[in-house]
């Protein structure tokens, strides 16, 4: 079955710097890759997703890139702000499946 | 906006008790999921259901069962709670192959 690895487990950046979180997946049939943000004590919420027919997607300060050949995808946050501090999860699922497998999470701390 | 409601925010149970965790969604979603969240292990899928009375095992189904008698409700059952089932439990729902929407979670402590 699918396995998703996520790195790093913790990440500290200075406010205004960029943050990058990387995930690799094992099932080459996977083609749905969402990213969730979970603030302390709250539910995970979808922030961006990418499908296998595109290599990059941007939404303001957030971008996600996908390399299907290497089976990895990354979340990029630019101009980080203290409110970006949270745990971020990547996930992967294949065509025709409802089953999303999640990475182990990255705790991002943005230092003011 | 999708609303996924978990009946309890915090729950404390004793070893050996039968525990029911309830989840209700109000968006007529076909798919519902139960995940378990533990530090360093991320979100692990316990069970999911793609229709009423249908269920499939996730990656860690041992010690759990589920019930989906109505489309809007998905229950997670711990037949005999054990201390290693102390965790945060997250319910989610989705429409077709759309991305899951999560509830606020139930933090279960088994003593």
Coordinates of C-alpha atoms in Angstrom, one line a residue, chain A residues 30-77:
Chain A
X30 CA -1.0 8.2 -6.6
X31 CA -2.2 11.4 -8.2
X32 CA -3.9 13.6 -5.5
X33 CA -1.6 15.4 -3.1
X34 CA -3.2 17.8 -0.5
X35 CA -1.6 19.7 2.3
X36 CA -3.3 20.4 5.6
X37 CA -2.5 22.9 8.3
X38 CA -3.4 22.1 11.9
X39 CA -3.1 25.0 14.4
X40 CA -2.8 24.1 18.1
X41 CA -6.0 22.5 19.4
X42 CA -7.8 22.8 16.1
X43 CA -8.8 20.5 13.2
X44 CA -6.5 20.0 10.2
X45 CA -7.7 22.3 7.4
X46 CA -6.9 22.0 3.7
X47 CA -4.6 24.8 2.5
X48 CA -3.6 23.7 -1.0
X49 CA -3.6 20.6 -3.2
X50 CA -2.0 19.5 -6.4
X51 CA -3.1 16.9 -9.0
X52 CA -0.7 14.8 -11.0
X53 CA -1.4 16.7 -14.3
X54 CA 0.4 19.8 -13.0
X55 CA 3.9 20.4 -11.7
X56 CA 3.3 23.5 -9.6
X57 CA 0.5 25.4 -8.0
X58 CA 0.5 28.7 -6.2
X59 CA -1.9 30.5 -3.9
X60 CA -0.5 33.8 -2.6
X61 CA 2.4 32.9 -0.3
X62 CA 1.9 29.2 -0.6
X63 CA 3.1 27.0 -3.4
X64 CA 3.3 23.3 -4.0
X65 CA 5.5 21.5 -6.5
X66 CA 5.2 17.9 -7.7
X67 CA 7.9 15.6 -9.3
X68 CA 6.1 12.5 -10.4
X69 CA 9.3 10.8 -11.7
X70 CA 11.0 11.1 -8.3
X71 CA 7.7 10.6 -6.4
X72 CA 8.0 13.6 -4.2
X73 CA 6.1 16.9 -3.6
X74 CA 6.9 19.9 -1.6
X75 CA 5.2 22.8 0.2
X76 CA 6.8 26.2 0.0
X77 CA 5.8 29.1 2.2

